[in-house]
Coordinates of C-alpha atoms in Angstrom, one line a residue:
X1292 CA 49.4 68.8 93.9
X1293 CA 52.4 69.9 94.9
X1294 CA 51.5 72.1 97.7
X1295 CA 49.7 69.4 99.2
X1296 CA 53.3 67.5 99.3
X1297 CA 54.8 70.2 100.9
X1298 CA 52.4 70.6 103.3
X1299 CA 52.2 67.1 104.6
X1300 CA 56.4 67.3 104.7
X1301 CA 55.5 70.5 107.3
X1302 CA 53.4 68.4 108.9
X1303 CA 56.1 65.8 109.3
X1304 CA 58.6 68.2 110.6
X1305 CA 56.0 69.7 112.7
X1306 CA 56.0 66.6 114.6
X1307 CA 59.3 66.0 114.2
X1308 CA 60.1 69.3 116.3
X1309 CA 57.5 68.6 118.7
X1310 CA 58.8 64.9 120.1
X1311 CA 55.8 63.4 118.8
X1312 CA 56.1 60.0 117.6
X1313 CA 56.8 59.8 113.6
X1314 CA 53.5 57.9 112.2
X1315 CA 52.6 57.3 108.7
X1316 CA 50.5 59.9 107.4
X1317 CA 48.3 59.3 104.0
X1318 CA 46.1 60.9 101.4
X1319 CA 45.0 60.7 98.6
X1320 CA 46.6 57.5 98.7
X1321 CA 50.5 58.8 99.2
X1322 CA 52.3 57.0 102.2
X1323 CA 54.5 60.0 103.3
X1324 CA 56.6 58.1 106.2
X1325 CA 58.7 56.3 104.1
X1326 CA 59.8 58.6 101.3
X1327 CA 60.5 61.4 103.0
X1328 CA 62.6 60.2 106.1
X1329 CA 65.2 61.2 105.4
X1330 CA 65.0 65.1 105.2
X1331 CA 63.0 64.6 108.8
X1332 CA 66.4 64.8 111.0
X1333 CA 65.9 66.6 114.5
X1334 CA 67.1 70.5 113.3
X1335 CA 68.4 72.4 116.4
X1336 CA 67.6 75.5 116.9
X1337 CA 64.9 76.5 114.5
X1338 CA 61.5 77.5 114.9
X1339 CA 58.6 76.2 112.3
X1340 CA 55.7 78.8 111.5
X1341 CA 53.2 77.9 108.6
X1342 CA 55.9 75.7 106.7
X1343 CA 58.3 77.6 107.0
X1344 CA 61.7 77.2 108.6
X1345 CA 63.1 80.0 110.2
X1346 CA 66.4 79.6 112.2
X1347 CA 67.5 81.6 115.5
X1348 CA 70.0 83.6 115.7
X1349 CA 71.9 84.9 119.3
X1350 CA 73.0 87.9 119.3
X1351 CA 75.5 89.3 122.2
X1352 CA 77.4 92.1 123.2
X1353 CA 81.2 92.1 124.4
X1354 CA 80.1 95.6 126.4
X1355 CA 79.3 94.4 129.8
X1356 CA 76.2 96.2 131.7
X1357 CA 78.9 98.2 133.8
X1358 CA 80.6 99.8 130.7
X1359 CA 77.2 101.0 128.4
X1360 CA 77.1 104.1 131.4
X1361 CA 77.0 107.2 130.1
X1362 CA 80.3 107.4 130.4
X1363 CA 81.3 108.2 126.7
X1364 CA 79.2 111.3 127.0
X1365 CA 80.6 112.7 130.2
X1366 CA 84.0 112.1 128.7
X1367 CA 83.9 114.2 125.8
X1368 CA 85.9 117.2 125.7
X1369 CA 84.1 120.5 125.7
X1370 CA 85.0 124.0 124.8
X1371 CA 84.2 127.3 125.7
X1372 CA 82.2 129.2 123.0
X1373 CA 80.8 132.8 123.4
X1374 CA 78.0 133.7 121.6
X1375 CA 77.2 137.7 121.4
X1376 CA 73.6 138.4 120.7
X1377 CA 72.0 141.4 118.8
X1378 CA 72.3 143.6 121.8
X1379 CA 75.9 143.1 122.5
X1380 CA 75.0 140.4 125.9
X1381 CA 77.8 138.0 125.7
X1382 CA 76.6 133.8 126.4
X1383 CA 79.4 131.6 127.8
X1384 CA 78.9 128.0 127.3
X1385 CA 81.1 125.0 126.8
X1386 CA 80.3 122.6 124.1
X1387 CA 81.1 119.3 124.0
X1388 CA 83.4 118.1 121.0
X1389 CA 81.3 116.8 117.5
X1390 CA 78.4 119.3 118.6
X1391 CA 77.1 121.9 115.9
X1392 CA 77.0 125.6 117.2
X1393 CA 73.0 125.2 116.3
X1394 CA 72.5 122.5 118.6
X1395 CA 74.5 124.2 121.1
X1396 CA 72.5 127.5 120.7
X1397 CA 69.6 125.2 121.1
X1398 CA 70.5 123.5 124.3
X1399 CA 71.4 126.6 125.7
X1400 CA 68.5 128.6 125.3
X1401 CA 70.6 131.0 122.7
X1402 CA 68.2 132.5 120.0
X1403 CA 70.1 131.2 117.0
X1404 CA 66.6 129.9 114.8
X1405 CA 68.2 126.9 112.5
X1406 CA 64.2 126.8 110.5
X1407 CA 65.5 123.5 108.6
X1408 CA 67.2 122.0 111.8
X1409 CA 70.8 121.7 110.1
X1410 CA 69.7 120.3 106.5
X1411 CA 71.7 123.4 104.6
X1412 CA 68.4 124.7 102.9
X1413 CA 68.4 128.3 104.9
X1414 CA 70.2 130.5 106.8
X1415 CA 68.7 131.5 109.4
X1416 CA 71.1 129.8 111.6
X1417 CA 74.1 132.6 110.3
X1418 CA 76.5 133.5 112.7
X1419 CA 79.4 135.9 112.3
X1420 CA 83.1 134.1 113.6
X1421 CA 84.3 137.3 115.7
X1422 CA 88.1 136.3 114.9
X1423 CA 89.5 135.6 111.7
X1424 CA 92.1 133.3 113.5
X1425 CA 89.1 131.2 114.5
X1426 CA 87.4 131.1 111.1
X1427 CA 90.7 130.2 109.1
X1428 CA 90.9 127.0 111.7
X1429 CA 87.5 125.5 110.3
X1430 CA 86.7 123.7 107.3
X1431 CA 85.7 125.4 104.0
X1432 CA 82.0 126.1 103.6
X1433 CA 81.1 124.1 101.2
X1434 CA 79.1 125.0 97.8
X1435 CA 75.5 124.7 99.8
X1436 CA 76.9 126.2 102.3
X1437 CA 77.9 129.3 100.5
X1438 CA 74.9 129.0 98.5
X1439 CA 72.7 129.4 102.0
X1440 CA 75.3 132.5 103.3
X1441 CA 74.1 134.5 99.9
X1442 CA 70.4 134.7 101.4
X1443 CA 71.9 135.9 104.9
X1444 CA 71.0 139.0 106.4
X1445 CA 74.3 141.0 107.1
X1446 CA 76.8 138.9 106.0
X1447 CA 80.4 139.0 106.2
X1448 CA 83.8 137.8 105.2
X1449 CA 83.7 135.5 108.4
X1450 CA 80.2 134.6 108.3
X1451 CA 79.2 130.8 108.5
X1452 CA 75.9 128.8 109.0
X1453 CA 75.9 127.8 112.7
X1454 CA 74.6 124.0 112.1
X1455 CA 78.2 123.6 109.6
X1456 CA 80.5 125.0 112.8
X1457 CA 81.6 121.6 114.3
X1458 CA 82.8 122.1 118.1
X1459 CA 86.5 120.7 118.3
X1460 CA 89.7 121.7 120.5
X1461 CA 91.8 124.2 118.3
X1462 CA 88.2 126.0 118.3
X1463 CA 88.6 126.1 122.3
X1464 CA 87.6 129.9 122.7
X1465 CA 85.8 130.5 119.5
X1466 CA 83.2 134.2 119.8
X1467 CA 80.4 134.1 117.3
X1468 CA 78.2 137.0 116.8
X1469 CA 74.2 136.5 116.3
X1470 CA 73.2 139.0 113.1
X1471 CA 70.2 140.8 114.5
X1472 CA 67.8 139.7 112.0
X1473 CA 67.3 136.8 109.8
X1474 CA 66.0 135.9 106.3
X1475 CA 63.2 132.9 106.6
X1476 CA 61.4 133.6 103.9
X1477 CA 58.7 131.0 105.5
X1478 CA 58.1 132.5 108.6
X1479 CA 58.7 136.3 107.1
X1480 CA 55.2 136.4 104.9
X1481 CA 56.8 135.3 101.8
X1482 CA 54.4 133.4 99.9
X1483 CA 55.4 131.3 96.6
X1484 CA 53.5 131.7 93.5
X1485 CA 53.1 128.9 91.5
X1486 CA 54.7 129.0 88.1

């Protein structure tokens, strides 16, 4: 019984939103045009679906179509990072500001494998910081980090996972060495036995 009250008020404000002419509308011996007049006021902005009132929203921007350019891209600073491969072939590249050494390595063609694609669960993206002046001006690995660089083939005093090396200015010049083999235990044959 009382859906069929709240439908007929839908109905009402159906017609209400469409111009329509208000008229009485009965069943079941209810006269509906008088007793609920007065929550049938014109609503602005609102849409009516199956009952239900949903109201509009505008969104809007303050960036005008001139400014959302690429511009913010093109003005990040880079830096120049050399990356040494297995045979001793140095890569020059600059990397722009933010960017992980593994990304860069991958936009650049640099054989650096990253297997979990930066998620700290291998370490197959190792790379060995050439000088210790360099490594001292990044962050400390952190726990996962240093958990990952205990599964890394030749590792050393400056070694770091290449998707935790964040390009930024005082790193302007950085040299990191490519370990000429890696540990993916995945892609290396190793097979997990179930317990």
């Amino acid at each position: 019984m009382f859906a069929s009250k709240v439908s007929r008020i839908g109905v009402l404000i159906l017609k209400q939103l469409s111009g329509d002419k208000l008229t009485s509308i009965t069943r079941a011996g209810y006269n509906t045009s008088s007793c609920y007049n007065q929550y049938l006021q014109p609503l602005s902005e609102t849409k009516l679906l199956r009952g239900v009132i949903f109201h509009k929203h505008h969104l809007f921007s303050t960036v005008s179509a001139s400014d959302s350019s690429n511009e913010g891209i093109e003005q990040k600073e880079k830096i120049s990072v050399t990356f040494v491969d297995k045979d001793g072939d140095e890569i020059h590249i600059k990397v722009p500001t933010g960017m992980s050494m593994l990304e860069a390595a991958h936009e650049n063609d640099i054989d650096l494998e990253g297997a979990c694609e930066g998620s700290i669960a291998c370490s197959t993206c190792h790379v060995i910081v050439m000088d210790m002046d360099y490594y001292n001006k990044l962050e400390d690995p952190t726990d996962e980090e240093n958990d990952m660089l205990d599964l890394a083939f030749g590792l050393t005093e400056s070694s770091r996972l290449g998707c935790q090396v964040i390009a930024k200015p005082e790193l302007d010049g950085i040299r990191l060495a490519i370990p000429a083999a890696t540990r993916n235990f995945a892609v290396d044959g190793y097979v997990p036995k179930p317990h």
